[in-house]
mmCIF file of C-alpha atoms in Angstrom:
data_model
loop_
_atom_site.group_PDB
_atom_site.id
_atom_site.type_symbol
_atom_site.label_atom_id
_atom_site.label_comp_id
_atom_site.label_asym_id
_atom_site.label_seq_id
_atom_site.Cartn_x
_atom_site.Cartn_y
_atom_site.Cartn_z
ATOM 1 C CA UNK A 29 -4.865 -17.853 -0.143
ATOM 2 C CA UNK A 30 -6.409 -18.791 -3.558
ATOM 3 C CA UNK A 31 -8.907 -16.924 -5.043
ATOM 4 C CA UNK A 32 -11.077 -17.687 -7.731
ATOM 5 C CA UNK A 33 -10.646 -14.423 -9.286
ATOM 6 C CA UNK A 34 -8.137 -14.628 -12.230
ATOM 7 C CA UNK A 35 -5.791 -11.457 -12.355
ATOM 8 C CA UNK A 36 -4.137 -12.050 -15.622
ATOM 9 C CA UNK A 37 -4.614 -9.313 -17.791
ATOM 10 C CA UNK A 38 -6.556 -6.579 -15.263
ATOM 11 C CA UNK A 39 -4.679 -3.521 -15.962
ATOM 12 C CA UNK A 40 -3.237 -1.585 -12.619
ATOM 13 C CA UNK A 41 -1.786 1.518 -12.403
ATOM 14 C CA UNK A 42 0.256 1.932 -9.363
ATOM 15 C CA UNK A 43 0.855 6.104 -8.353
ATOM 16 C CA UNK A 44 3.612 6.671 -5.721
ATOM 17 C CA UNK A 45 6.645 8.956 -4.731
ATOM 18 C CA UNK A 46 8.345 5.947 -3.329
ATOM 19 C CA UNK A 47 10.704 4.293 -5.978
ATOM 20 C CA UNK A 48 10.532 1.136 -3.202
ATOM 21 C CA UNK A 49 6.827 0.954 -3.547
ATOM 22 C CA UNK A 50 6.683 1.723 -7.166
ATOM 23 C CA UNK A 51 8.878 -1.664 -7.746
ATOM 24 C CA UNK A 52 7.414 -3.837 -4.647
ATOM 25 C CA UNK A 53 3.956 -3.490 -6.544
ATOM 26 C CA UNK A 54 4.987 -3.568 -10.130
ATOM 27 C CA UNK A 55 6.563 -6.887 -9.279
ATOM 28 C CA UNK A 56 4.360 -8.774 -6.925
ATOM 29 C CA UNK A 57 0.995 -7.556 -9.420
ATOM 30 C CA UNK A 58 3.374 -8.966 -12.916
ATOM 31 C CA UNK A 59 4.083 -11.639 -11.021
ATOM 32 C CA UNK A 60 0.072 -11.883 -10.717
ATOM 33 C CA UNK A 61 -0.516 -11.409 -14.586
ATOM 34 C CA UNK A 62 -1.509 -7.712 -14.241
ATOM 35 C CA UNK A 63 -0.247 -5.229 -16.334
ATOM 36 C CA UNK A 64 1.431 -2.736 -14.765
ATOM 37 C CA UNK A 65 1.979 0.833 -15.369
ATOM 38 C CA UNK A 66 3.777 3.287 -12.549
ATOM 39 C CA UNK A 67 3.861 7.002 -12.169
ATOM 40 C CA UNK A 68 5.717 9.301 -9.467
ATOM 41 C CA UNK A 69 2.666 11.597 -8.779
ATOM 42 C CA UNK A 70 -0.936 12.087 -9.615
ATOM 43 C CA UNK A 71 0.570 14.866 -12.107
ATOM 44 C CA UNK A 72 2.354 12.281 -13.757
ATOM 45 C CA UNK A 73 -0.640 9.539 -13.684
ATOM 46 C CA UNK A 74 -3.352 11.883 -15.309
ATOM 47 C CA UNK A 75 -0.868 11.585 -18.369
ATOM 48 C CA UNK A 76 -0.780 7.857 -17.880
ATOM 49 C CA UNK A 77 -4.328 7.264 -17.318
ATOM 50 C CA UNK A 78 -6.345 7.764 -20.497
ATOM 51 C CA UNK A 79 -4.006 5.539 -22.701
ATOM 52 C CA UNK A 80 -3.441 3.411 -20.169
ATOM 53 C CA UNK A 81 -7.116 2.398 -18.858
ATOM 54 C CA UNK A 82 -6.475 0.580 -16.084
ATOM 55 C CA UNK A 83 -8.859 -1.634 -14.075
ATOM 56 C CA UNK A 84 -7.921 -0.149 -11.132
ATOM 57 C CA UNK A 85 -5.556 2.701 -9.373
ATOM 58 C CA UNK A 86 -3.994 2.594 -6.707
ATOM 59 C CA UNK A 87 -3.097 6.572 -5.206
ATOM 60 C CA UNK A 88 -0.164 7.275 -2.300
ATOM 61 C CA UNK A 89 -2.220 9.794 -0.535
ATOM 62 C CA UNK A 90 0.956 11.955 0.447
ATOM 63 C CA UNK A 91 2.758 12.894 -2.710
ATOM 64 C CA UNK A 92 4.414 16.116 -4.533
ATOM 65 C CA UNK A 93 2.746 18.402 -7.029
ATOM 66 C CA UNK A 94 -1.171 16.409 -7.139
ATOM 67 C CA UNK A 95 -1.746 14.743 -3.929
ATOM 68 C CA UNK A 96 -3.707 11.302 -3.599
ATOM 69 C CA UNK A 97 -6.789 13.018 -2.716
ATOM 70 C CA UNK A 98 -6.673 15.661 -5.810
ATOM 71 C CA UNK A 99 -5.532 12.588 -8.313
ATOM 72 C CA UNK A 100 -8.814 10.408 -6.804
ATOM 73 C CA UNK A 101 -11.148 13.353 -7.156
ATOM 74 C CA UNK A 102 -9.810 14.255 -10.565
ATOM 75 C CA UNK A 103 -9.952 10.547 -11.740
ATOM 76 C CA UNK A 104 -13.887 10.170 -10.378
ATOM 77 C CA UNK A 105 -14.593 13.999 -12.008
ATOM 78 C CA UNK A 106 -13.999 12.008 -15.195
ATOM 79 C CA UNK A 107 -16.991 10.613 -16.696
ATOM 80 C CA UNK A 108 -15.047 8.186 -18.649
ATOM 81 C CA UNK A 109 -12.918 7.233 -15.515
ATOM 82 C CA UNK A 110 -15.492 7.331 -12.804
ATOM 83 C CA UNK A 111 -16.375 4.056 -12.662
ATOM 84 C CA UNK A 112 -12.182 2.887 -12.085
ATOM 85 C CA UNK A 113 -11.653 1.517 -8.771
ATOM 86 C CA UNK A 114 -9.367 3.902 -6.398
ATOM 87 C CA UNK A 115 -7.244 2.353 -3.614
ATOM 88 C CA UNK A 116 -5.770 5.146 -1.621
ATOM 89 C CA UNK A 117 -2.205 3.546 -0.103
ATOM 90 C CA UNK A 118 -0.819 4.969 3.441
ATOM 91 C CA UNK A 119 1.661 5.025 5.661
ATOM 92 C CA UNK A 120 -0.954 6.771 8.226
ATOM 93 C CA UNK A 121 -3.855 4.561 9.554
ATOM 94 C CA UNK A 122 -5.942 7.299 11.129
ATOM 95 C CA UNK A 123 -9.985 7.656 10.597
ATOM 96 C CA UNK A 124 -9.883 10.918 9.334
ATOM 97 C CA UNK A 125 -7.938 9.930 6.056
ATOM 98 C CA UNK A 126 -9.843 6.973 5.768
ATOM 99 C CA UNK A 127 -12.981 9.101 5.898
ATOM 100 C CA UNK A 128 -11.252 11.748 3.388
ATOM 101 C CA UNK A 129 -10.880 9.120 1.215
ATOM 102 C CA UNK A 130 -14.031 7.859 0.862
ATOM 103 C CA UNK A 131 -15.454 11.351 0.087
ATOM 104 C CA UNK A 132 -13.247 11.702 -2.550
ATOM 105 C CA UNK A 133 -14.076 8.291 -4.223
ATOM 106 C CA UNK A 134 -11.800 6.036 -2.939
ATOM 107 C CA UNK A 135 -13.213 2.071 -2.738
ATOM 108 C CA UNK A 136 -10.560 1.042 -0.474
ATOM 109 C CA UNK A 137 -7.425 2.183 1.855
ATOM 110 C CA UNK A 138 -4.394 0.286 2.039
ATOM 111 C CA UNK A 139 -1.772 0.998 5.303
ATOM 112 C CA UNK A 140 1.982 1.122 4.376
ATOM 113 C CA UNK A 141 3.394 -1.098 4.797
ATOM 114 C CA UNK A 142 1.585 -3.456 3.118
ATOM 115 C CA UNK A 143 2.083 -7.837 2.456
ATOM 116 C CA UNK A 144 1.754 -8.702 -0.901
ATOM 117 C CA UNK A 145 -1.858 -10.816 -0.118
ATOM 118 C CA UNK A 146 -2.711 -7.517 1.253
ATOM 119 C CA UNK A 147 -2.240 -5.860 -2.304
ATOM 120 C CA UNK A 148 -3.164 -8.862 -4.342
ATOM 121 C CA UNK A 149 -6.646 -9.004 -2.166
ATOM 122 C CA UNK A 150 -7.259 -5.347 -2.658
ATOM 123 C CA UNK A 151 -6.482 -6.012 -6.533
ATOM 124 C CA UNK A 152 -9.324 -8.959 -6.331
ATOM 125 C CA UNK A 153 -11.611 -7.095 -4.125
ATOM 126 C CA UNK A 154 -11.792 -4.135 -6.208
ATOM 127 C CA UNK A 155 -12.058 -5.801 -9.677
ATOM 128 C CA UNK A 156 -14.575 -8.192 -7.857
ATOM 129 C CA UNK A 157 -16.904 -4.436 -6.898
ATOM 130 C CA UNK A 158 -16.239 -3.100 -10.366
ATOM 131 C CA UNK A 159 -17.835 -6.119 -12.071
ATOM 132 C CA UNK A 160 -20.625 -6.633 -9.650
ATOM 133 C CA UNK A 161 -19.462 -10.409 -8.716
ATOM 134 C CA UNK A 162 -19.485 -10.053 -5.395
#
């Protein structure tokens, strides 16, 4: 499935307890042209975030210390980060985190496990919102 967005370059920061996700993503988005930068926890990723800038985050929703929905509220609470695009990654598929999500500032919400088009379409969708080329 080609898209006409180009990815080379957009700047993703992938949060996630799972070492196996962590390295699934980090590969399939380099192999993309992203630049990729990976934290354990949202603790961890509010470190990352300001040097990093990223284009977009993706947030496990289930994770020690900051959960997905405290790191996606934090990241919106931050004037200079509230316009990033969040995409909340799950191994549930029910409504009511889907919903949670959304309050919290999430664009999108991504079921574990996911296909690598399924990633690399929430990468394009996302950057596609942010710059208003829908």
């Amino acid at each position: 499935m080609k898209d006409n967005l180009d990815l080379r370059g957009a700047r993703v920061l992938v949060i996630d307890d799972s070492k196996t996700i962590r390295r699934s993503a980090e590969t399939l988005l380099n192999k993309a042209g992203c630049e990729v930068c990976v934290a354990e926890d949202g603790f961890e990723a509010l470190g990352k975030i300001v040097s990093f800038k990223p284009d977009l985050v993706f947030v496990d929703i289930m994770m020690p210390r900051l959960d997905g929905y405290h790191t996606c509220a934090l990241i919106k609470s931050n004037p200079n980060l509230r316009h990033t695009p969040v995409v909340m990654l799950s191994s549930k598929d029910g409504l009511f985190d889907r919903a949670k999500g959304r309050m919290v500032g999430a664009q999108l919400y991504l079921s574990k496990p996911f296909t690598g088009d399924e990633l690399l379409e929430a990468v394009r969708g996302s950057l596609r919102q942010a710059t208003g080329s829908e």
